[in-house]
Amino acid sequence: MAVSDLYSQAGVDVEAGDRAVELMKAAVGRTQGAEVLGGVGGFAGLWDASALRDYTRPLLATSTDGVGTKVALAQRLDIHDTIGIDLVGMVVDDIVVSGAKPLFMTDYIACGRLVPERIAAIVSGIARGCELTRTALVGGETAEHPGLLGPEEYDVAGAATGVVEAADVLGPDRVREGDVLLAMASSGLHSNGYSLVRHVLAGTGWELEAHVADLGRTLGEELLEPTRLYTAACLDLAASHEVHAYTHVTGGGLASNLARVLPAGLVAHVDRSSWQVPPIYSLLARGADSDLVALEGTLNLGVGMIAIVPPESVAGATAQLTRAGIPTWELGRVGVETPDDVTHHTLVTGTKGVRGGAVAMGGSYRTT
């Protein structure tokens, strides 16, 4: 008996893996420029670091993440070509927060049964996300785990590396009293809070295939909407306007992620009434027998990224982001923390182990 036949009896299809690689080659190739050496199938991806020789003091930035239990909905609906965009968003849009330009990315897919077309669809989404964020997809791994994952189950993860000039790093040390918070709209839930979503679905019995009038489409289509990618727009904005910091609104919601990029002693005052919360969030709040304030520590509620800019950058930055197709508005301002903030606002500080500034959530959410 051939070794491959024996392995197949154990539940691993080596030939299917090879077919998957062939199916994804074209999509991966479209992400690669002259800096990428070699091709798909090598033991390691090669990226020409001589491209960094013009930097005075290049700092490498790296990030890794997955897309959480959103993959469970993709599996239920048998739609797999968008989940990769979510993966790129969760990884690469974290890198740009520091002002870094993404250079290259790798991915990892674990599955219970390797279906070449399914794997190729997932990778096509990753490649599309890399194209949109100007990131080379230089390699990856697909692992078949029979017995550990069900035949239709899979999970995805990825890691990326970027670079930023040391003098151009964005973050808390640049933020000043009087700075303005510019909110960039999300495309939906992005890739956070899906354990709560699945809990609501289980409790209500809502069907993913059901059309929801308030959403204008099926619930499943809304929940699988890919993550909006901000990297290119944020890099372009920092190159043309003064930007002090960015924050990516992911797990933990708006306030906890915003607090991570504020210096101690300053507080960001967020006006909940400054935007209209999209219908999906009100729907989920009703399904959870709760309200939007209770969900703001889990879901992004319509805000996917925030730029912190000086007042003189507001008009130009807002116009540029809008031209890039990202609805943008003034979310609030940065001030010095006072006792009144503690008394009259929902104050968030000390998140993700960062002992920096605080976020004061005030006002009431507007809904349709």
mmCIF file of N, CA, C and O in Angstrom, residues 64-157:
data_model
loop_
_atom_site.group_PDB
_atom_site.id
_atom_site.type_symbol
_atom_site.label_atom_id
_atom_site.label_comp_id
_atom_site.label_asym_id
_atom_site.label_seq_id
_atom_site.Cartn_x
_atom_site.Cartn_y
_atom_site.Cartn_z
ATOM 1 N N THR A 64 -1.037 39.390 14.399
ATOM 2 C CA THR A 64 -1.650 38.105 14.044
ATOM 3 C C THR A 64 -3.053 38.040 14.616
ATOM 4 O O THR A 64 -3.335 38.634 15.658
ATOM 5 N N ASP A 65 -3.947 37.336 13.934
ATOM 6 C CA ASP A 65 -5.338 37.267 14.392
ATOM 7 C C ASP A 65 -6.074 36.222 13.577
ATOM 8 O O ASP A 65 -5.526 35.615 12.641
ATOM 9 N N GLY A 66 -7.323 36.018 13.930
ATOM 10 C CA GLY A 66 -8.230 35.175 13.168
ATOM 11 C C GLY A 66 -9.523 35.937 12.961
ATOM 12 O O GLY A 66 -9.566 37.156 13.103
ATOM 13 N N VAL A 67 -10.594 35.231 12.644
ATOM 14 C CA VAL A 67 -11.887 35.902 12.472
ATOM 15 C C VAL A 67 -12.930 35.357 13.438
ATOM 16 O O VAL A 67 -14.115 35.663 13.319
ATOM 17 N N GLY A 68 -12.503 34.563 14.408
ATOM 18 C CA GLY A 68 -13.410 34.089 15.434
ATOM 19 C C GLY A 68 -14.508 33.199 14.894
ATOM 20 O O GLY A 68 -14.364 32.525 13.869
ATOM 21 N N THR A 69 -15.638 33.231 15.575
ATOM 22 C CA THR A 69 -16.717 32.302 15.235
ATOM 23 C C THR A 69 -17.574 32.773 14.063
ATOM 24 O O THR A 69 -18.592 32.137 13.753
ATOM 25 N N LYS A 70 -17.176 33.834 13.403
ATOM 26 C CA LYS A 70 -17.856 34.206 12.155
ATOM 27 C C LYS A 70 -17.732 33.088 11.134
ATOM 28 O O LYS A 70 -18.600 32.929 10.267
ATOM 29 N N VAL A 71 -16.661 32.287 11.239
ATOM 30 C CA VAL A 71 -16.492 31.170 10.298
ATOM 31 C C VAL A 71 -17.644 30.176 10.417
ATOM 32 O O VAL A 71 -17.989 29.498 9.445
ATOM 33 N N ALA A 72 -18.249 30.072 11.598
ATOM 34 C CA ALA A 72 -19.360 29.131 11.774
ATOM 35 C C ALA A 72 -20.550 29.524 10.898
ATOM 36 O O ALA A 72 -21.246 28.664 10.360
ATOM 37 N N LEU A 73 -20.777 30.839 10.738
ATOM 38 C CA LEU A 73 -21.872 31.287 9.881
ATOM 39 C C LEU A 73 -21.528 31.061 8.409
ATOM 40 O O LEU A 73 -22.402 30.695 7.612
ATOM 41 N N ALA A 74 -20.279 31.275 8.039
ATOM 42 C CA ALA A 74 -19.852 31.007 6.668
ATOM 43 C C ALA A 74 -20.053 29.532 6.327
ATOM 44 O O ALA A 74 -20.485 29.183 5.215
ATOM 45 N N GLN A 75 -19.767 28.666 7.287
ATOM 46 C CA GLN A 75 -19.937 27.228 7.070
ATOM 47 C C GLN A 75 -21.411 26.862 6.959
ATOM 48 O O GLN A 75 -21.801 26.054 6.109
ATOM 49 N N ARG A 76 -22.247 27.471 7.796
ATOM 50 C CA ARG A 76 -23.686 27.176 7.746
ATOM 51 C C ARG A 76 -24.295 27.610 6.420
ATOM 52 O O ARG A 76 -25.186 26.944 5.881
ATOM 53 N N LEU A 77 -23.833 28.729 5.879
ATOM 54 C CA LEU A 77 -24.377 29.253 4.636
ATOM 55 C C LEU A 77 -23.633 28.742 3.407
ATOM 56 O O LEU A 77 -24.048 29.002 2.274
ATOM 57 N N ASP A 78 -22.533 28.030 3.632
ATOM 58 C CA ASP A 78 -21.697 27.496 2.550
ATOM 59 C C ASP A 78 -21.224 28.605 1.612
ATOM 60 O O ASP A 78 -21.230 28.481 0.392
ATOM 61 N N ILE A 79 -20.798 29.711 2.229
ATOM 62 C CA ILE A 79 -20.223 30.849 1.505
ATOM 63 C C ILE A 79 -18.842 31.103 2.085
ATOM 64 O O ILE A 79 -18.711 31.423 3.267
ATOM 65 N N HIS A 80 -17.804 30.970 1.270
ATOM 66 C CA HIS A 80 -16.450 30.948 1.819
ATOM 67 C C HIS A 80 -15.499 31.970 1.184
ATOM 68 O O HIS A 80 -14.338 32.052 1.588
ATOM 69 N N ASP A 81 -15.989 32.758 0.212
ATOM 70 C CA ASP A 81 -15.066 33.637 -0.501
ATOM 71 C C ASP A 81 -14.967 35.042 0.089
ATOM 72 O O ASP A 81 -14.319 35.913 -0.494
ATOM 73 N N THR A 82 -15.604 35.278 1.244
ATOM 74 C CA THR A 82 -15.486 36.598 1.886
ATOM 75 C C THR A 82 -14.778 36.538 3.230
ATOM 76 O O THR A 82 -14.288 37.559 3.708
ATOM 77 N N ILE A 83 -14.729 35.379 3.845
ATOM 78 C CA ILE A 83 -14.154 35.267 5.184
ATOM 79 C C ILE A 83 -12.672 35.650 5.183
ATOM 80 O O ILE A 83 -12.124 36.131 6.178
ATOM 81 N N GLY A 84 -12.002 35.468 4.046
ATOM 82 C CA GLY A 84 -10.599 35.854 3.934
ATOM 83 C C GLY A 84 -10.397 37.358 3.978
ATOM 84 O O GLY A 84 -9.379 37.850 4.487
ATOM 85 N N ILE A 85 -11.360 38.116 3.445
ATOM 86 C CA ILE A 85 -11.294 39.576 3.543
ATOM 87 C C ILE A 85 -11.344 39.983 5.012
ATOM 88 O O ILE A 85 -10.609 40.872 5.455
ATOM 89 N N ASP A 86 -12.217 39.320 5.776
ATOM 90 C CA ASP A 86 -12.286 39.582 7.217
ATOM 91 C C ASP A 86 -10.938 39.334 7.882
ATOM 92 O O ASP A 86 -10.505 40.106 8.741
ATOM 93 N N LEU A 87 -10.276 38.248 7.495
ATOM 94 C CA LEU A 87 -8.984 37.922 8.096
ATOM 95 C C LEU A 87 -7.965 39.031 7.844
ATOM 96 O O LEU A 87 -7.262 39.459 8.767
ATOM 97 N N VAL A 88 -7.889 39.495 6.617
ATOM 98 C CA VAL A 88 -6.944 40.564 6.294
ATOM 99 C C VAL A 88 -7.267 41.814 7.111
ATOM 100 O O VAL A 88 -6.373 42.475 7.651
ATOM 101 N N GLY A 89 -8.550 42.138 7.225
ATOM 102 C CA GLY A 89 -8.928 43.310 8.006
ATOM 103 C C GLY A 89 -8.494 43.212 9.447
ATOM 104 O O GLY A 89 -7.968 44.181 10.024
ATOM 105 N N MET A 90 -8.704 42.052 10.054
ATOM 106 C CA MET A 90 -8.350 41.893 11.465
ATOM 107 C C MET A 90 -6.839 41.989 11.684
ATOM 108 O O MET A 90 -6.386 42.447 12.740
ATOM 109 N N VAL A 91 -6.056 41.582 10.714
ATOM 110 C CA VAL A 91 -4.602 41.573 10.868
ATOM 111 C C VAL A 91 -3.964 42.872 10.385
ATOM 112 O O VAL A 91 -3.253 43.554 11.125
ATOM 113 N N VAL A 92 -4.216 43.233 9.137
ATOM 114 C CA VAL A 92 -3.500 44.347 8.510
ATOM 115 C C VAL A 92 -3.974 45.699 9.036
ATOM 116 O O VAL A 92 -3.179 46.622 9.224
ATOM 117 N N ASP A 93 -5.270 45.827 9.312
ATOM 118 C CA ASP A 93 -5.750 47.111 9.834
ATOM 119 C C ASP A 93 -5.289 47.364 11.265
ATOM 120 O O ASP A 93 -5.385 48.498 11.752
ATOM 121 N N ASP A 94 -4.809 46.345 11.949
ATOM 122 C CA ASP A 94 -4.141 46.570 13.237
ATOM 123 C C ASP A 94 -2.754 47.178 13.037
ATOM 124 O O ASP A 94 -2.302 48.004 13.825
ATOM 125 N N ILE A 95 -2.084 46.752 11.985
ATOM 126 C CA ILE A 95 -0.733 47.249 11.717
ATOM 127 C C ILE A 95 -0.744 48.737 11.379
ATOM 128 O O ILE A 95 0.110 49.506 11.829
ATOM 129 N N VAL A 96 -1.726 49.160 10.611
ATOM 130 C CA VAL A 96 -1.744 50.560 10.163
ATOM 131 C C VAL A 96 -2.004 51.523 11.313
ATOM 132 O O VAL A 96 -1.715 52.725 11.205
ATOM 133 N N VAL A 97 -2.532 51.035 12.434
ATOM 134 C CA VAL A 97 -2.761 51.893 13.596
ATOM 135 C C VAL A 97 -1.480 52.588 14.032
ATOM 136 O O VAL A 97 -1.493 53.745 14.470
ATOM 137 N N SER A 98 -0.351 51.921 13.904
ATOM 138 C CA SER A 98 0.940 52.509 14.282
ATOM 139 C C SER A 98 1.519 53.390 13.187
ATOM 140 O O SER A 98 2.596 53.974 13.354
ATOM 141 N N GLY A 99 0.825 53.471 12.065
ATOM 142 C CA GLY A 99 1.341 54.220 10.926
ATOM 143 C C GLY A 99 2.152 53.368 9.977
ATOM 144 O O GLY A 99 2.709 53.878 9.003
ATOM 145 N N ALA A 100 2.208 52.061 10.232
ATOM 146 C CA ALA A 100 3.038 51.171 9.430
ATOM 147 C C ALA A 100 2.361 50.770 8.122
ATOM 148 O O ALA A 100 1.150 50.566 8.074
ATOM 149 N N LYS A 101 3.159 50.645 7.092
ATOM 150 C CA LYS A 101 2.725 50.156 5.788
ATOM 151 C C LYS A 101 2.870 48.641 5.776
ATOM 152 O O LYS A 101 3.961 48.119 6.031
ATOM 153 N N PRO A 102 1.822 47.877 5.482
ATOM 154 C CA PRO A 102 1.969 46.414 5.446
ATOM 155 C C PRO A 102 2.834 45.983 4.274
ATOM 156 O O PRO A 102 2.752 46.553 3.184
ATOM 157 N N LEU A 103 3.663 44.998 4.521
ATOM 158 C CA LEU A 103 4.557 44.481 3.489
ATOM 159 C C LEU A 103 4.094 43.128 2.974
ATOM 160 O O LEU A 103 3.917 42.933 1.784
ATOM 161 N N PHE A 104 3.919 42.181 3.884
ATOM 162 C CA PHE A 104 3.532 40.832 3.453
ATOM 163 C C PHE A 104 2.737 40.128 4.537
ATOM 164 O O PHE A 104 2.776 40.506 5.709
ATOM 165 N N MET A 105 2.025 39.090 4.125
ATOM 166 C CA MET A 105 1.147 38.347 5.007
ATOM 167 C C MET A 105 1.244 36.866 4.705
ATOM 168 O O MET A 105 1.534 36.464 3.569
ATOM 169 N N THR A 106 1.008 36.043 5.710
ATOM 170 C CA THR A 106 0.862 34.601 5.545
ATOM 171 C C THR A 106 -0.445 34.176 6.217
ATOM 172 O O THR A 106 -0.942 34.851 7.104
ATOM 173 N N ASP A 107 -0.983 33.045 5.765
ATOM 174 C CA ASP A 107 -2.245 32.570 6.336
ATOM 175 C C ASP A 107 -2.123 31.111 6.768
ATOM 176 O O ASP A 107 -1.197 30.398 6.357
ATOM 177 N N TYR A 108 -3.054 30.692 7.610
ATOM 178 C CA TYR A 108 -3.123 29.305 8.075
ATOM 179 C C TYR A 108 -4.582 28.880 8.110
ATOM 180 O O TYR A 108 -5.417 29.573 8.703
ATOM 181 N N ILE A 109 -4.885 27.772 7.452
ATOM 182 C CA ILE A 109 -6.239 27.228 7.422
ATOM 183 C C ILE A 109 -6.193 25.799 7.953
ATOM 184 O O ILE A 109 -5.450 24.959 7.426
ATOM 185 N N ALA A 110 -6.964 25.534 8.994
ATOM 186 C CA ALA A 110 -7.112 24.176 9.519
ATOM 187 C C ALA A 110 -8.515 23.701 9.175
ATOM 188 O O ALA A 110 -9.491 24.447 9.339
ATOM 189 N N CYS A 111 -8.640 22.476 8.690
ATOM 190 C CA CYS A 111 -9.951 21.979 8.276
ATOM 191 C C CYS A 111 -10.093 20.505 8.645
ATOM 192 O O CYS A 111 -9.101 19.787 8.817
ATOM 193 N N GLY A 112 -11.340 20.081 8.753
ATOM 194 C CA GLY A 112 -11.594 18.676 9.047
ATOM 195 C C GLY A 112 -11.478 17.800 7.822
ATOM 196 O O GLY A 112 -11.048 16.643 7.904
ATOM 197 N N ARG A 113 -11.869 18.350 6.670
ATOM 198 C CA ARG A 113 -11.752 17.654 5.388
ATOM 199 C C ARG A 113 -11.344 18.667 4.342
ATOM 200 O O ARG A 113 -11.976 19.719 4.214
ATOM 201 N N LEU A 114 -10.312 18.374 3.601
ATOM 202 C CA LEU A 114 -9.790 19.330 2.633
ATOM 203 C C LEU A 114 -10.576 19.235 1.332
ATOM 204 O O LEU A 114 -10.452 18.247 0.593
ATOM 205 N N VAL A 115 -11.386 20.245 1.085
ATOM 206 C CA VAL A 115 -12.117 20.369 -0.174
ATOM 207 C C VAL A 115 -11.415 21.451 -0.984
ATOM 208 O O VAL A 115 -11.460 22.631 -0.609
ATOM 209 N N PRO A 116 -10.743 21.098 -2.077
ATOM 210 C CA PRO A 116 -9.917 22.079 -2.789
ATOM 211 C C PRO A 116 -10.642 23.361 -3.162
ATOM 212 O O PRO A 116 -10.114 24.458 -2.995
ATOM 213 N N GLU A 117 -11.879 23.233 -3.656
ATOM 214 C CA GLU A 117 -12.619 24.415 -4.081
ATOM 215 C C GLU A 117 -12.938 25.331 -2.900
ATOM 216 O O GLU A 117 -12.935 26.558 -3.035
ATOM 217 N N ARG A 118 -13.226 24.742 -1.756
ATOM 218 C CA ARG A 118 -13.525 25.540 -0.564
ATOM 219 C C ARG A 118 -12.270 26.277 -0.100
ATOM 220 O O ARG A 118 -12.325 27.478 0.210
ATOM 221 N N ILE A 119 -11.149 25.587 -0.041
ATOM 222 C CA ILE A 119 -9.900 26.223 0.383
ATOM 223 C C ILE A 119 -9.513 27.329 -0.590
ATOM 224 O O ILE A 119 -9.102 28.426 -0.188
ATOM 225 N N ALA A 120 -9.679 27.071 -1.886
ATOM 226 C CA ALA A 120 -9.346 28.087 -2.885
ATOM 227 C C ALA A 120 -10.243 29.311 -2.731
ATOM 228 O O ALA A 120 -9.793 30.447 -2.912
ATOM 229 N N ALA A 121 -11.513 29.099 -2.382
ATOM 230 C CA ALA A 121 -12.423 30.233 -2.172
ATOM 231 C C ALA A 121 -11.988 31.063 -0.979
ATOM 232 O O ALA A 121 -12.003 32.303 -1.029
ATOM 233 N N ILE A 122 -11.595 30.395 0.107
ATOM 234 C CA ILE A 122 -11.117 31.125 1.290
ATOM 235 C C ILE A 122 -9.886 31.948 0.938
ATOM 236 O O ILE A 122 -9.798 33.140 1.264
ATOM 237 N N VAL A 123 -8.939 31.314 0.254
ATOM 238 C CA VAL A 123 -7.697 32.012 -0.103
ATOM 239 C C VAL A 123 -7.965 33.133 -1.103
ATOM 240 O O VAL A 123 -7.293 34.176 -1.066
ATOM 241 N N SER A 124 -8.953 32.958 -1.975
ATOM 242 C CA SER A 124 -9.269 34.039 -2.918
ATOM 243 C C SER A 124 -9.718 35.289 -2.161
ATOM 244 O O SER A 124 -9.401 36.416 -2.570
ATOM 245 N N GLY A 125 -10.440 35.094 -1.047
ATOM 246 C CA GLY A 125 -10.827 36.232 -0.223
ATOM 247 C C GLY A 125 -9.632 36.877 0.452
ATOM 248 O O GLY A 125 -9.535 38.109 0.536
ATOM 249 N N ILE A 126 -8.727 36.042 0.944
ATOM 250 C CA ILE A 126 -7.500 36.580 1.562
ATOM 251 C C ILE A 126 -6.709 37.379 0.536
ATOM 252 O O ILE A 126 -6.232 38.493 0.807
ATOM 253 N N ALA A 127 -6.582 36.821 -0.660
ATOM 254 C CA ALA A 127 -5.834 37.511 -1.709
ATOM 255 C C ALA A 127 -6.505 38.831 -2.093
ATOM 256 O O ALA A 127 -5.821 39.842 -2.311
ATOM 257 N N ARG A 128 -7.817 38.828 -2.161
ATOM 258 C CA ARG A 128 -8.528 40.069 -2.492
ATOM 259 C C ARG A 128 -8.275 41.123 -1.425
ATOM 260 O O ARG A 128 -8.018 42.298 -1.732
ATOM 261 N N GLY A 129 -8.329 40.714 -0.153
ATOM 262 C CA GLY A 129 -8.031 41.648 0.927
ATOM 263 C C GLY A 129 -6.613 42.183 0.853
ATOM 264 O O GLY A 129 -6.362 43.371 1.102
ATOM 265 N N CYS A 130 -5.683 41.325 0.499
ATOM 266 C CA CYS A 130 -4.287 41.759 0.368
ATOM 267 C C CYS A 130 -4.126 42.753 -0.773
ATOM 268 O O CYS A 130 -3.382 43.733 -0.657
ATOM 269 N N GLU A 131 -4.812 42.512 -1.877
ATOM 270 C CA GLU A 131 -4.762 43.472 -2.982
ATOM 271 C C GLU A 131 -5.272 44.845 -2.540
ATOM 272 O O GLU A 131 -4.654 45.873 -2.838
ATOM 273 N N LEU A 132 -6.377 44.857 -1.826
ATOM 274 C CA LEU A 132 -6.998 46.125 -1.411
ATOM 275 C C LEU A 132 -6.162 46.868 -0.378
ATOM 276 O O LEU A 132 -6.268 48.098 -0.256
ATOM 277 N N THR A 133 -5.337 46.147 0.363
ATOM 278 C CA THR A 133 -4.500 46.786 1.384
ATOM 279 C C THR A 133 -3.040 46.912 0.954
ATOM 280 O O THR A 133 -2.186 47.283 1.758
ATOM 281 N N ARG A 134 -2.757 46.565 -0.310
ATOM 282 C CA ARG A 134 -1.400 46.678 -0.868
ATOM 283 C C ARG A 134 -0.408 45.806 -0.090
ATOM 284 O O ARG A 134 0.691 46.230 0.256
ATOM 285 N N THR A 135 -0.835 44.582 0.185
ATOM 286 C CA THR A 135 -0.043 43.636 0.966
ATOM 287 C C THR A 135 0.245 42.404 0.124
ATOM 288 O O THR A 135 -0.667 41.852 -0.499
ATOM 289 N N ALA A 136 1.483 41.941 0.121
ATOM 290 C CA ALA A 136 1.823 40.719 -0.618
ATOM 291 C C ALA A 136 1.451 39.497 0.215
ATOM 292 O O ALA A 136 1.787 39.417 1.393
ATOM 293 N N LEU A 137 0.760 38.562 -0.399
ATOM 294 C CA LEU A 137 0.481 37.276 0.241
ATOM 295 C C LEU A 137 1.600 36.333 -0.180
ATOM 296 O O LEU A 137 1.655 35.886 -1.324
ATOM 297 N N VAL A 138 2.519 36.055 0.746
ATOM 298 C CA VAL A 138 3.747 35.357 0.373
ATOM 299 C C VAL A 138 3.761 33.874 0.740
ATOM 300 O O VAL A 138 4.714 33.163 0.414
ATOM 301 N N GLY A 139 2.740 33.404 1.414
ATOM 302 C CA GLY A 139 2.736 31.986 1.762
ATOM 303 C C GLY A 139 1.602 31.655 2.706
ATOM 304 O O GLY A 139 0.844 32.525 3.134
ATOM 305 N N GLY A 140 1.489 30.386 3.007
ATOM 306 C CA GLY A 140 0.447 29.947 3.920
ATOM 307 C C GLY A 140 0.527 28.455 4.141
ATOM 308 O O GLY A 140 1.419 27.773 3.625
ATOM 309 N N GLU A 141 -0.412 27.944 4.886
ATOM 310 C CA GLU A 141 -0.453 26.522 5.193
ATOM 311 C C GLU A 141 -1.905 26.084 5.316
ATOM 312 O O GLU A 141 -2.737 26.789 5.912
ATOM 313 N N THR A 142 -2.221 24.957 4.735
ATOM 314 C CA THR A 142 -3.520 24.319 4.917
ATOM 315 C C THR A 142 -3.290 22.973 5.568
ATOM 316 O O THR A 142 -2.519 22.151 5.046
ATOM 317 N N ALA A 143 -3.936 22.759 6.708
ATOM 318 C CA ALA A 143 -3.733 21.524 7.471
ATOM 319 C C ALA A 143 -5.062 20.797 7.632
ATOM 320 O O ALA A 143 -6.067 21.399 8.010
ATOM 321 N N GLU A 144 -5.050 19.513 7.323
ATOM 322 C CA GLU A 144 -6.239 18.686 7.467
ATOM 323 C C GLU A 144 -6.187 17.993 8.817
ATOM 324 O O GLU A 144 -5.212 17.285 9.124
ATOM 325 N N HIS A 145 -7.233 18.200 9.638
ATOM 326 C CA HIS A 145 -7.255 17.664 10.999
ATOM 327 C C HIS A 145 -8.481 16.772 11.221
ATOM 328 O O HIS A 145 -9.401 17.129 11.950
ATOM 329 N N PRO A 146 -8.537 15.626 10.573
ATOM 330 C CA PRO A 146 -9.683 14.733 10.762
ATOM 331 C C PRO A 146 -9.767 14.259 12.211
ATOM 332 O O PRO A 146 -8.755 13.959 12.840
ATOM 333 N N GLY A 147 -10.977 14.232 12.729
ATOM 334 C CA GLY A 147 -11.161 13.807 14.115
ATOM 335 C C GLY A 147 -11.085 14.950 15.096
ATOM 336 O O GLY A 147 -11.675 14.888 16.178
ATOM 337 N N LEU A 148 -10.362 15.996 14.745
ATOM 338 C CA LEU A 148 -10.289 17.183 15.598
ATOM 339 C C LEU A 148 -11.344 18.199 15.175
ATOM 340 O O LEU A 148 -11.991 18.837 16.002
ATOM 341 N N LEU A 149 -11.524 18.364 13.854
ATOM 342 C CA LEU A 149 -12.557 19.213 13.284
ATOM 343 C C LEU A 149 -13.513 18.346 12.477
ATOM 344 O O LEU A 149 -13.102 17.343 11.882
ATOM 345 N N GLY A 150 -14.785 18.738 12.420
ATOM 346 C CA GLY A 150 -15.749 18.015 11.604
ATOM 347 C C GLY A 150 -15.440 18.179 10.130
ATOM 348 O O GLY A 150 -14.721 19.102 9.725
ATOM 349 N N PRO A 151 -15.994 17.316 9.273
ATOM 350 C CA PRO A 151 -15.681 17.355 7.838
ATOM 351 C C PRO A 151 -15.953 18.701 7.177
ATOM 352 O O PRO A 151 -15.276 19.062 6.214
ATOM 353 N N GLU A 152 -16.947 19.443 7.661
ATOM 354 C CA GLU A 152 -17.283 20.731 7.050
ATOM 355 C C GLU A 152 -16.739 21.914 7.838
ATOM 356 O O GLU A 152 -17.007 23.060 7.496
ATOM 357 N N GLU A 153 -15.964 21.650 8.877
ATOM 358 C CA GLU A 153 -15.464 22.720 9.741
ATOM 359 C C GLU A 153 -14.065 23.168 9.320
ATOM 360 O O GLU A 153 -13.257 22.371 8.828
ATOM 361 N N TYR A 154 -13.782 24.438 9.549
ATOM 362 C CA TYR A 154 -12.434 24.963 9.341
ATOM 363 C C TYR A 154 -12.248 26.194 10.204
ATOM 364 O O TYR A 154 -13.199 26.778 10.722
ATOM 365 N N ASP A 155 -11.014 26.605 10.364
ATOM 366 C CA ASP A 155 -10.689 27.859 11.032
ATOM 367 C C ASP A 155 -9.556 28.507 10.268
ATOM 368 O O ASP A 155 -8.759 27.820 9.590
ATOM 369 N N VAL A 156 -9.480 29.832 10.338
ATOM 370 C CA VAL A 156 -8.453 30.573 9.604
ATOM 371 C C VAL A 156 -7.731 31.528 10.548
ATOM 372 O O VAL A 156 -8.318 32.054 11.495
ATOM 373 N N ALA A 157 -6.474 31.737 10.284
ATOM 374 C CA ALA A 157 -5.664 32.693 11.030
ATOM 375 C C ALA A 157 -4.614 33.253 10.079
ATOM 376 O O ALA A 157 -4.360 32.694 9.002
#
